[in-house]
PDB file of C-alpha atoms in Angstrom:
ATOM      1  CA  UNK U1387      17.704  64.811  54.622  1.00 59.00           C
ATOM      2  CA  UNK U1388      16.917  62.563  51.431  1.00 88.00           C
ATOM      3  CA  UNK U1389      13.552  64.475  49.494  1.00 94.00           C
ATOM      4  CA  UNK U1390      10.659  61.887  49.772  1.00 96.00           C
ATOM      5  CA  UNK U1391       7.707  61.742  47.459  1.00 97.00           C
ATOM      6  CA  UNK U1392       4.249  60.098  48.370  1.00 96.00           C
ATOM      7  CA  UNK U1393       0.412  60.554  47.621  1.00 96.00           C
ATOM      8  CA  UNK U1394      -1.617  63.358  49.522  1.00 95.00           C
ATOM      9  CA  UNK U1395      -4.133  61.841  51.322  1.00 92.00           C
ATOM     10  CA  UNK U1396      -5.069  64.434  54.244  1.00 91.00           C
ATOM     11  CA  UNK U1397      -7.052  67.555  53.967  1.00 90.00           C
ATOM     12  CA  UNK U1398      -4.498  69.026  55.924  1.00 90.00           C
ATOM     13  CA  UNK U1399      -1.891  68.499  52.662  1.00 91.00           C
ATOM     14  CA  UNK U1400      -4.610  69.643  50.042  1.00 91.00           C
ATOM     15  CA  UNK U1401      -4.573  73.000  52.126  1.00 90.00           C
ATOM     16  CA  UNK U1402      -0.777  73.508  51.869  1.00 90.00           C
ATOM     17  CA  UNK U1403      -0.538  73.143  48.039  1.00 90.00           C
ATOM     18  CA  UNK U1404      -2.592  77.430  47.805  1.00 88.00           C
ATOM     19  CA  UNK U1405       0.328  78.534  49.516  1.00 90.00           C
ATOM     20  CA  UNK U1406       3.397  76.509  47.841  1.00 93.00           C
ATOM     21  CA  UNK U1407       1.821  76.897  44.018  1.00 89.00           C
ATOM     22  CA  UNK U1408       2.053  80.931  45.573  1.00 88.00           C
ATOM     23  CA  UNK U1409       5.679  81.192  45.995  1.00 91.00           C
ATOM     24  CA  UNK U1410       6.621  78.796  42.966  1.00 91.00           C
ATOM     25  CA  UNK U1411       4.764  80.912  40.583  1.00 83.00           C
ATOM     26  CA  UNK U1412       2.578  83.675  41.865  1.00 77.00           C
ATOM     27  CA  UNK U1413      -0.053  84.303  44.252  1.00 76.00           C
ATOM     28  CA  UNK U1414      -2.446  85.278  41.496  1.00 73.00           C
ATOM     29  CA  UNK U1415      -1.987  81.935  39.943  1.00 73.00           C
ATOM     30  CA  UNK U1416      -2.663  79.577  43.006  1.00 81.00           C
ATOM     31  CA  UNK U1417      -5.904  77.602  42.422  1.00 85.00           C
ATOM     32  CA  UNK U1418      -7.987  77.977  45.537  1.00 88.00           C
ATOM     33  CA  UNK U1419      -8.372  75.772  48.023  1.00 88.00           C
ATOM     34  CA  UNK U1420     -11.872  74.649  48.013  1.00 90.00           C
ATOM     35  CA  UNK U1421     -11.334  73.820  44.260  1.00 91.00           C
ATOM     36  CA  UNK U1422      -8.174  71.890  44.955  1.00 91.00           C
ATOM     37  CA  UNK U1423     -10.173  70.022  47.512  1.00 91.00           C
ATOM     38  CA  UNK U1424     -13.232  69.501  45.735  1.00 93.00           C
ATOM     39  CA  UNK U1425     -10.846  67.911  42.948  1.00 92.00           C
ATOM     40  CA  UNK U1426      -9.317  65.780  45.751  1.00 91.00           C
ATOM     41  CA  UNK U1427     -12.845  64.433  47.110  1.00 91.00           C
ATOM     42  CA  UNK U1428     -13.903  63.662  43.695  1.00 92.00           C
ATOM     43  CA  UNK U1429     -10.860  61.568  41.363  1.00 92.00           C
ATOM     44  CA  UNK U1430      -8.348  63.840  41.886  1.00 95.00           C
ATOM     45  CA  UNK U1431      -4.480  62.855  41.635  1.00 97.00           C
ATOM     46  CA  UNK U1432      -2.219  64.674  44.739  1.00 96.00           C
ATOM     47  CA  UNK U1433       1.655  63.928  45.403  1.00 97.00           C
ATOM     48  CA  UNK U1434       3.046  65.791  47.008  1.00 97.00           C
ATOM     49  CA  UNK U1435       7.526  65.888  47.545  1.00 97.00           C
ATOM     50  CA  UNK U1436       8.982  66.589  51.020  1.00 96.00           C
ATOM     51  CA  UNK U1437      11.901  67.993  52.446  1.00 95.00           C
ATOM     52  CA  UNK U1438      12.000  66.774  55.611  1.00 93.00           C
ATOM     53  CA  UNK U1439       8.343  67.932  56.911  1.00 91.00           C
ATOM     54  CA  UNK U1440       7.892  70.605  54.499  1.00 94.00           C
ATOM     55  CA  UNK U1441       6.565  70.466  51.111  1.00 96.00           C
ATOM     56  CA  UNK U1442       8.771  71.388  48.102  1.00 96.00           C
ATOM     57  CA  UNK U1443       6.657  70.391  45.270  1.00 97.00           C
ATOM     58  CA  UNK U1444       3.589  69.389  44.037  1.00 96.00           C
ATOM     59  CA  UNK U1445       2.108  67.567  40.981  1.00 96.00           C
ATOM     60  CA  UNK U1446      -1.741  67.368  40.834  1.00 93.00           C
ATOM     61  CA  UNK U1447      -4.397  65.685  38.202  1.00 96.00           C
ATOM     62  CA  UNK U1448      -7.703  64.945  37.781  1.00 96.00           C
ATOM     63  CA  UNK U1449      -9.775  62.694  35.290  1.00 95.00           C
ATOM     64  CA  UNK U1450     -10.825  63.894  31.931  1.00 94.00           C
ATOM     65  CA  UNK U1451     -12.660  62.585  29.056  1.00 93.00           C
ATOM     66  CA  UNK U1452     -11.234  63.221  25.333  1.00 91.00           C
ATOM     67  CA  UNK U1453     -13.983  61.430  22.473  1.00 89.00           C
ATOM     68  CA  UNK U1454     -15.566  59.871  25.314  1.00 90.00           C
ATOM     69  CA  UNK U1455     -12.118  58.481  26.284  1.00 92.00           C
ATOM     70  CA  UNK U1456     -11.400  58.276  30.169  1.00 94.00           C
ATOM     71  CA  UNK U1457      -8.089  59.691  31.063  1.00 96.00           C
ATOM     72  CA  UNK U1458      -5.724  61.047  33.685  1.00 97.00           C
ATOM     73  CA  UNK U1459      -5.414  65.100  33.167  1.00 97.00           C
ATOM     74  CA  UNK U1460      -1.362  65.939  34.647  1.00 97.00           C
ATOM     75  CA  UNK U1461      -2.446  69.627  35.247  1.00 92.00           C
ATOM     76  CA  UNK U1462       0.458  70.936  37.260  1.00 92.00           C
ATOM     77  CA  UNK U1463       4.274  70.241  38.934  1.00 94.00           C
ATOM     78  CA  UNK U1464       6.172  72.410  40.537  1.00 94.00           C
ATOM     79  CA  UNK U1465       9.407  72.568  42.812  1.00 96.00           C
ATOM     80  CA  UNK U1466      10.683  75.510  44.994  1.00 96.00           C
ATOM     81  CA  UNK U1467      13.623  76.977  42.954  1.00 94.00           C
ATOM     82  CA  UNK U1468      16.349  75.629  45.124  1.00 95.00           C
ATOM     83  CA  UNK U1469      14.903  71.597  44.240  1.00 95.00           C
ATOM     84  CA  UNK U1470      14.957  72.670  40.460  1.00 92.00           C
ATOM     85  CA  UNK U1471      17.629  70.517  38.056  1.00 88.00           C
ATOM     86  CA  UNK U1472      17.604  67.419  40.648  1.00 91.00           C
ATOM     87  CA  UNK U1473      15.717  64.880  38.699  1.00 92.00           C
ATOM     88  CA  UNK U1474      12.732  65.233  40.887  1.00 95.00           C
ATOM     89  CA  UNK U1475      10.089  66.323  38.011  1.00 94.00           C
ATOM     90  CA  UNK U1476      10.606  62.924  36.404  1.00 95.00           C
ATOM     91  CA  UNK U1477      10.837  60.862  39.486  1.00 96.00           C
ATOM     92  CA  UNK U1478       7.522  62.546  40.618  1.00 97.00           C
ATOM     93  CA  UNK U1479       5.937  61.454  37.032  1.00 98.00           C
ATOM     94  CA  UNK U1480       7.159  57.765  37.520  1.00 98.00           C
ATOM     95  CA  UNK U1481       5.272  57.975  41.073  1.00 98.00           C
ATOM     96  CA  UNK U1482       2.321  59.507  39.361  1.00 98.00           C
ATOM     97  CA  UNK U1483       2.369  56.960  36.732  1.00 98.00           C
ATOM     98  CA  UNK U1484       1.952  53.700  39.203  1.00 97.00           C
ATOM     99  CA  UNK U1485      -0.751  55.738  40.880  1.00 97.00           C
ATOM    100  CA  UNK U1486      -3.136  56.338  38.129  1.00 97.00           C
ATOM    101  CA  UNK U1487      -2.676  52.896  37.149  1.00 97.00           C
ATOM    102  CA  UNK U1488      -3.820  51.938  40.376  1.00 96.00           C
ATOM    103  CA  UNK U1489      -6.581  53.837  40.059  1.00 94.00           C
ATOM    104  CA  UNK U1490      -7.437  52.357  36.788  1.00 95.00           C
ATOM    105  CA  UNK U1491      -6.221  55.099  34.270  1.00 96.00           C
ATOM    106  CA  UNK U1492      -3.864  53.818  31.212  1.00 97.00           C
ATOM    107  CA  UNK U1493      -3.570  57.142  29.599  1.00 98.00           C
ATOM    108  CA  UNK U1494      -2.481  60.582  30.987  1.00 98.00           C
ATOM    109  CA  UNK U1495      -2.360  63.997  29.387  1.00 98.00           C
ATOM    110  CA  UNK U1496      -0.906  66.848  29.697  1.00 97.00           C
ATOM    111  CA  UNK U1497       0.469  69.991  27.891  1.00 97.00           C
ATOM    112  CA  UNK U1498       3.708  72.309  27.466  1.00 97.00           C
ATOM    113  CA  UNK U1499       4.955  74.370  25.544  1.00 97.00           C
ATOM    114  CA  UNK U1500       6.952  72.738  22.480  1.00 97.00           C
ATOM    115  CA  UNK U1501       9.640  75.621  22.583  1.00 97.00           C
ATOM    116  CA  UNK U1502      10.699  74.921  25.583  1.00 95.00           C
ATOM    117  CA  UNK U1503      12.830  71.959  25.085  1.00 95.00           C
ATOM    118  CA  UNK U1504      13.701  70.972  28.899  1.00 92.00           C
ATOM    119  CA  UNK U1505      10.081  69.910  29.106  1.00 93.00           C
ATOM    120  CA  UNK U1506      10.792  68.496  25.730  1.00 96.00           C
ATOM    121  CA  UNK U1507      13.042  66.309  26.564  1.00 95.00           C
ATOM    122  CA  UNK U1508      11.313  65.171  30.064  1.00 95.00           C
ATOM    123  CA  UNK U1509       8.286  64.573  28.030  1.00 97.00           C
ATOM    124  CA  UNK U1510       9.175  63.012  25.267  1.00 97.00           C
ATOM    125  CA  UNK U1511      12.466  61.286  25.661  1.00 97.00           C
ATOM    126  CA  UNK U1512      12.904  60.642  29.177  1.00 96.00           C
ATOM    127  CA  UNK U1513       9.287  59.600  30.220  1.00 97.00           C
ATOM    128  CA  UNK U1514       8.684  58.133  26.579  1.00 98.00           C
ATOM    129  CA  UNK U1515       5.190  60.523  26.003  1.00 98.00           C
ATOM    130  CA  UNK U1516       4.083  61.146  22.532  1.00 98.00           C
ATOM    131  CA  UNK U1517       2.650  63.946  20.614  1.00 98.00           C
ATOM    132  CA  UNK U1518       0.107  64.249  18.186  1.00 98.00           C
ATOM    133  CA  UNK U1519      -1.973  67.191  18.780  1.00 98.00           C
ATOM    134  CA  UNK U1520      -0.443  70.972  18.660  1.00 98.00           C
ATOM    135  CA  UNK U1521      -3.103  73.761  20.580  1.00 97.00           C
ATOM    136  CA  UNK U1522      -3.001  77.111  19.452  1.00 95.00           C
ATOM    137  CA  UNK U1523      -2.614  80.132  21.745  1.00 91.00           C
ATOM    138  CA  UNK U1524      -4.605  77.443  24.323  1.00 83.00           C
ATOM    139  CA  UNK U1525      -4.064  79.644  27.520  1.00 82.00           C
ATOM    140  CA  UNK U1526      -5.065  82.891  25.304  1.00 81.00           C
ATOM    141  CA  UNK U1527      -2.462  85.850  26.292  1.00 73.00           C
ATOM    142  CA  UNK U1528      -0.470  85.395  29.645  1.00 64.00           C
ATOM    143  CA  UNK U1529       0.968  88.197  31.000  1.00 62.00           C
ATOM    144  CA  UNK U1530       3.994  86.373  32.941  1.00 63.00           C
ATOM    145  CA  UNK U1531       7.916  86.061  32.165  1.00 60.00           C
ATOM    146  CA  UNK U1532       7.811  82.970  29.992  1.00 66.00           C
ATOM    147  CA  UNK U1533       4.670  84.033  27.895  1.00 67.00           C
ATOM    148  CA  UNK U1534       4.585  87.226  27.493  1.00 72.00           C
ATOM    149  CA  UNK U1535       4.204  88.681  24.353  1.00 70.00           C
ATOM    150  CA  UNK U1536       3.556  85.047  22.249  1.00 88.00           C
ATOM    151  CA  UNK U1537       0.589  83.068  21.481  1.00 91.00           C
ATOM    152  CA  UNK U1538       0.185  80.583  24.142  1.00 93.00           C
ATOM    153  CA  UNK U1539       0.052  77.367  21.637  1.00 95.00           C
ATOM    154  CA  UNK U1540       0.697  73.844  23.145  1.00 97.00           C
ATOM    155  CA  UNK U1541       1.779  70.190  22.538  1.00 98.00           C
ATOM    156  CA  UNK U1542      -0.763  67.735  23.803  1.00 98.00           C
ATOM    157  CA  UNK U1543       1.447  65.399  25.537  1.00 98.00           C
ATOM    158  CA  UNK U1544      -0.334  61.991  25.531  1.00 98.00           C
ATOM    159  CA  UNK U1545       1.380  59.044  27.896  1.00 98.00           C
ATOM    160  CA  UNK U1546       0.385  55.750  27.662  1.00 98.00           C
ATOM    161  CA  UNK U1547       1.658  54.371  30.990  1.00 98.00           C
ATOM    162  CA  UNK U1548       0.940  50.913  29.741  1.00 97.00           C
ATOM    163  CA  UNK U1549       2.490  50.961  26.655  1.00 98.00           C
ATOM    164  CA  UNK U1550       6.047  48.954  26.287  1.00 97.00           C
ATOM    165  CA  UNK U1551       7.257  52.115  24.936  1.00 98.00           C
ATOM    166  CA  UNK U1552       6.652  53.759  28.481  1.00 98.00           C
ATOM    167  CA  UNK U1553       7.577  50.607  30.635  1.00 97.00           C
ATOM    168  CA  UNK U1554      10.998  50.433  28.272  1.00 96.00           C
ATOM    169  CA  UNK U1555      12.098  54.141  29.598  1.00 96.00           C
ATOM    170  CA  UNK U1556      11.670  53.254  32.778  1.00 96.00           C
ATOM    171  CA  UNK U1557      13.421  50.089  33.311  1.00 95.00           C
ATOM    172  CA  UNK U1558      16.515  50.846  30.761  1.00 93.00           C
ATOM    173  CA  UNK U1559      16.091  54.616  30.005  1.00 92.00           C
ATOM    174  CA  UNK U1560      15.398  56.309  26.684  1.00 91.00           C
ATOM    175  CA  UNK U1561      17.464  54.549  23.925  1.00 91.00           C
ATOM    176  CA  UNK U1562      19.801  56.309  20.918  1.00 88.00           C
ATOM    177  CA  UNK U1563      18.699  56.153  18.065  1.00 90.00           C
ATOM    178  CA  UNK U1564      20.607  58.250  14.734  1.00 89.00           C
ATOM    179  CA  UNK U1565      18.114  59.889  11.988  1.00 94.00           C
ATOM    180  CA  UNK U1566      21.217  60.873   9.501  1.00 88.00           C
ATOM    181  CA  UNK U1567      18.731  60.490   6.604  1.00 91.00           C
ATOM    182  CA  UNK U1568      15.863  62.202   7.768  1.00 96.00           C
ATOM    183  CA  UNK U1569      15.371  65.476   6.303  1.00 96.00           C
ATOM    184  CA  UNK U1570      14.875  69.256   7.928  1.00 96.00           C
ATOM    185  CA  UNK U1571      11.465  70.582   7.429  1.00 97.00           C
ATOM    186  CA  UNK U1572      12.487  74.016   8.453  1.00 97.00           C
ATOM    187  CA  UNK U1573      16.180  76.192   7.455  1.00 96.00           C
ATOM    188  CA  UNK U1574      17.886  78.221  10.269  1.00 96.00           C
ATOM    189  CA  UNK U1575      20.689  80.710  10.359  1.00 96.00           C
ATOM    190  CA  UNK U1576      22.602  81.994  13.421  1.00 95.00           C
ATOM    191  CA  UNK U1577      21.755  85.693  13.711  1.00 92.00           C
ATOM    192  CA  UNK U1578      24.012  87.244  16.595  1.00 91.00           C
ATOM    193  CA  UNK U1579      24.608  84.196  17.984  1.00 91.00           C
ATOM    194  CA  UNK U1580      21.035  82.932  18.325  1.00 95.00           C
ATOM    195  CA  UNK U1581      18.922  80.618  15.790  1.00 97.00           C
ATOM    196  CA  UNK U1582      16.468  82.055  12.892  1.00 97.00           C
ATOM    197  CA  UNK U1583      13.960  80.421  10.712  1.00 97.00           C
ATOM    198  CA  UNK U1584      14.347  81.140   7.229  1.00 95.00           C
ATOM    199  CA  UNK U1585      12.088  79.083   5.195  1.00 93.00           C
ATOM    200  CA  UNK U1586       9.604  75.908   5.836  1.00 92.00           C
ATOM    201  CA  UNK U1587       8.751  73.149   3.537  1.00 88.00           C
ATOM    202  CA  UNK U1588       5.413  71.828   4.392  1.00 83.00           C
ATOM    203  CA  UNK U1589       5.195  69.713   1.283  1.00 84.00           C
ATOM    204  CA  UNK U1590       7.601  67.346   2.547  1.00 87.00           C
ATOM    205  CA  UNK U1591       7.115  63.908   3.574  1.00 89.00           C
ATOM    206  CA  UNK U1592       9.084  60.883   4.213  1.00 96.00           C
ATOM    207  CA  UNK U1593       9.087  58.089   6.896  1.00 96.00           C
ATOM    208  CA  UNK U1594      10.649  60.545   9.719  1.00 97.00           C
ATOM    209  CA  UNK U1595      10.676  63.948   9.701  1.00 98.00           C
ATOM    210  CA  UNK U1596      13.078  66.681  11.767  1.00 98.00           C
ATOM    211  CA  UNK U1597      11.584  69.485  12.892  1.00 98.00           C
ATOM    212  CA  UNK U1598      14.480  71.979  14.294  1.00 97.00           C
ATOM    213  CA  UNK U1599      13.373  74.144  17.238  1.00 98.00           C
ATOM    214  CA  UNK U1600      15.665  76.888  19.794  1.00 97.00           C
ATOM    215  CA  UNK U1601      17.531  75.179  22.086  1.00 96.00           C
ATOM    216  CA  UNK U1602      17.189  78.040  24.450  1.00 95.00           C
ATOM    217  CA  UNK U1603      14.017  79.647  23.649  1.00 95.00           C
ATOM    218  CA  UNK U1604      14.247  81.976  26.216  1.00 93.00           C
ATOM    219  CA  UNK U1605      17.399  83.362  25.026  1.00 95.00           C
ATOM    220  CA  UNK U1606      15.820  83.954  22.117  1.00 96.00           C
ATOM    221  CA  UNK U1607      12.449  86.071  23.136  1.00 94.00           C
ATOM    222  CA  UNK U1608      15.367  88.061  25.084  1.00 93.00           C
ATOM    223  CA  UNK U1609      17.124  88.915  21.765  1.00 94.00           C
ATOM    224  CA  UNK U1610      14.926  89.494  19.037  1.00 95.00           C
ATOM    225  CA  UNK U1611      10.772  89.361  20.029  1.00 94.00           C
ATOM    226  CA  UNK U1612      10.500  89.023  16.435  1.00 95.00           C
ATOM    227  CA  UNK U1613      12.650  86.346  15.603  1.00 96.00           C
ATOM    228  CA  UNK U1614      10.884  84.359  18.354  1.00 96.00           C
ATOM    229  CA  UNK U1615       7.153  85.475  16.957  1.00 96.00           C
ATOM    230  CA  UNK U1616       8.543  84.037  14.072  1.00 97.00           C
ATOM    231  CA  UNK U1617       9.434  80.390  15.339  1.00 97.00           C
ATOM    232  CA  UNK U1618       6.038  80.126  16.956  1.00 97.00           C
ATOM    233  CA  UNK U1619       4.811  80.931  13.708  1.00 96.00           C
ATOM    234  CA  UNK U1620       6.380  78.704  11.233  1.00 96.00           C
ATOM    235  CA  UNK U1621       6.737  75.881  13.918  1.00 97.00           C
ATOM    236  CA  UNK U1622       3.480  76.078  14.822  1.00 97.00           C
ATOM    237  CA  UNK U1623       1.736  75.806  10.888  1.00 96.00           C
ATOM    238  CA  UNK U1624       4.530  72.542  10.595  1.00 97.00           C
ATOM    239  CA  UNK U1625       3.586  70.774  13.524  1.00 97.00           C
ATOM    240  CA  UNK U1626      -0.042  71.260  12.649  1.00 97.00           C
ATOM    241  CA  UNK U1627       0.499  70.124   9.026  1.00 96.00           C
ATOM    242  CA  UNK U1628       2.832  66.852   9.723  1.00 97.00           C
ATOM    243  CA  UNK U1629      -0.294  65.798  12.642  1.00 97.00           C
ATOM    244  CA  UNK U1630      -2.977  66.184   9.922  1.00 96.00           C
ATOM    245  CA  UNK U1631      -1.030  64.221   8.041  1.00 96.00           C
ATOM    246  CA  UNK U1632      -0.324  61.322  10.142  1.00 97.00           C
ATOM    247  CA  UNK U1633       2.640  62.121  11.878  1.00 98.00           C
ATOM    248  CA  UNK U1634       3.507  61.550  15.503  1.00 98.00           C
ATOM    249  CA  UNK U1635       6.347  63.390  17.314  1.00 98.00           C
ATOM    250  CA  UNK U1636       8.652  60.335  19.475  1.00 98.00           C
ATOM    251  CA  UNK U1637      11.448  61.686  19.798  1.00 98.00           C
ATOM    252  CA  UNK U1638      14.150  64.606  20.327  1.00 97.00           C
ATOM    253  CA  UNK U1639      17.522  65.027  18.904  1.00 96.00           C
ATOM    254  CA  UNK U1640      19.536  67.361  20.576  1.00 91.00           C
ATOM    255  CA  UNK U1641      22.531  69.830  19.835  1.00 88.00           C
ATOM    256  CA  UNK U1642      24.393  73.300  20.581  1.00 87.00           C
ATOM    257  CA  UNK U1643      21.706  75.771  18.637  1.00 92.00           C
ATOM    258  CA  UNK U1644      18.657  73.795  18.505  1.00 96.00           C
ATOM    259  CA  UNK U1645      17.099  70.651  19.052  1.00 96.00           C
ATOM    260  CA  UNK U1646      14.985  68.561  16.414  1.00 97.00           C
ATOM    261  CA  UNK U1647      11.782  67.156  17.041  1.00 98.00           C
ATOM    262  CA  UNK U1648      11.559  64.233  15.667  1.00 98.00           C
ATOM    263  CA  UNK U1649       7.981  63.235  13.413  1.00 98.00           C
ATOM    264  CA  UNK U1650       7.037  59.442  12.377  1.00 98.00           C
ATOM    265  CA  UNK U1651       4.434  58.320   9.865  1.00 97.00           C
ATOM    266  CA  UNK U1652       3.674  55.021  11.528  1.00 95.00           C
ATOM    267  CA  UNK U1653       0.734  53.293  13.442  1.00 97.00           C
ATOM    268  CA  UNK U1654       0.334  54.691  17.164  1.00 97.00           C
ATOM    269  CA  UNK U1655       0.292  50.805  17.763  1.00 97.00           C
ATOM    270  CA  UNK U1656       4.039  50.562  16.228  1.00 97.00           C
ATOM    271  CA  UNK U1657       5.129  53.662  17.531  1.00 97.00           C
ATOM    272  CA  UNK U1658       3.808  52.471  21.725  1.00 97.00           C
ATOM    273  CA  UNK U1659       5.444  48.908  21.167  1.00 92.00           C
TER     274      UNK U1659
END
């Protein structure tokens, strides 16, 4: 039976999501309920994605206000394992995106972890969000498989669903573009197979920037801890440097050991279309 996605509108579906964020994740990491409902009475964003009758995933939001900025805060998707790697997570976003502007939002938010370059490449290429903010250690420590041990720091994903930029990735899909020139803010070597940072240059600065991250992060924290404390590290006092000084991360370049984030010192205006 084809997976269907559609806005939660019944009490009855608010009360299923406890139960489903449970087995995706953990029980200890289910938001109650009455909070989920209280969000629901009060602005908050459900859909909901359906196998048949039963639910399979989840995204939920709720509004938010940044410099006194409304906007639409994407707090949390999620699939049952065996609906993973189907192209639901960004079909669900394109569904969220038409209901928030229907609701009156043009801007939603949301954050991830810029080492993990699946969510990357949803983000940023696919969906056509932008990044200009980097969070450290936002969650504080999280005693679960993919952050244990590390600083929980963050991209700020911001997505203007009005923007051309946006509407352009939906309609024709994210387009190629080649940054032969642009040069590597950060040296790697292959150590047993798996990426390194050796040294960072935070005094560079040209019209694009490449930032080179992991490819397979999690690979990585299974190798060497300390060769992954150390890309959080020097990533982490980059990205921070190239946003204070006016750069904007728009795209992603990927390859076998790592992928490059790509940084642009241009007007948000140019960059959105």
């Amino acid at each position: 039976m084809a997976i269907t996605l559609r806005k939660l509108t019944e009490t009855s579906e608010i009360e299923q999501l406890e139960a489903l964020e449970g087995k995706i994740w953990s029980p200890s990491s289910a938001i109650p309920y009455h909070m989920t409902l209280t969000i629901h009475k009060f602005g908050g964003l459900f859909l909901g994605a359906f196998d048949g009758d039963e639910m399979i995933g989840f995204l939920y939001s709720f509004p938010g206000y940044t410099d006194g900025e409304m906007h639409l805060c994407s707090h949390m998707l999620g699939f049952l394992p065996e609906y993973r790697k189907q192209g639901l997570g960004v079909k669900m976003k394109w569904l969220q995106k038409e209901e928030a502007k229907a609701l009156g939002h043009s801007k939603i938010t949301w954050t991830y972890d810029p080492l993990e370059t699946v969510n990357g490449v949803l983000n940023i290429v696919k969906l056509g969000g932008i990044v200009r903010t980097y969070l450290p250690n936002c969650y504080g420590d999280l005693d679960d498989d993919l952050n244990r041990g590390l600083p929980t720091d963050r991209f700020l994903v911001e997505w203007f669903i009005d923007s051309r930029r946006v509407e352009a990735r939906q309609a024709e899909g994210a387009p190629r573009c080649a940054y032969d020139h642009a040069p590597e803010i950060l040296r790697y070597e292959i150590v047993d197979g798996i990426p390194a940072p050796i040294a960072a240059d935070t005094a560079q600065e040209a019209p694009v920037l490449l930032l080179p991250v992991p490819a397979f992060f999690q690979q990585v924290k299974q190798a060497d801890m300390n060769i992954a404390l150390a890309w959080r590290k020097q990533t982490g006092e980059l990205f921070t440097s190239c946003f204070a000084k006016g750069y904007i991360v728009t795209d992603i370049v990927r390859d076998e050991a790592v992928v490059r984030y790509v940084l642009e010192k241009k007007p948000l205006s140019a960059v959105l279309g």
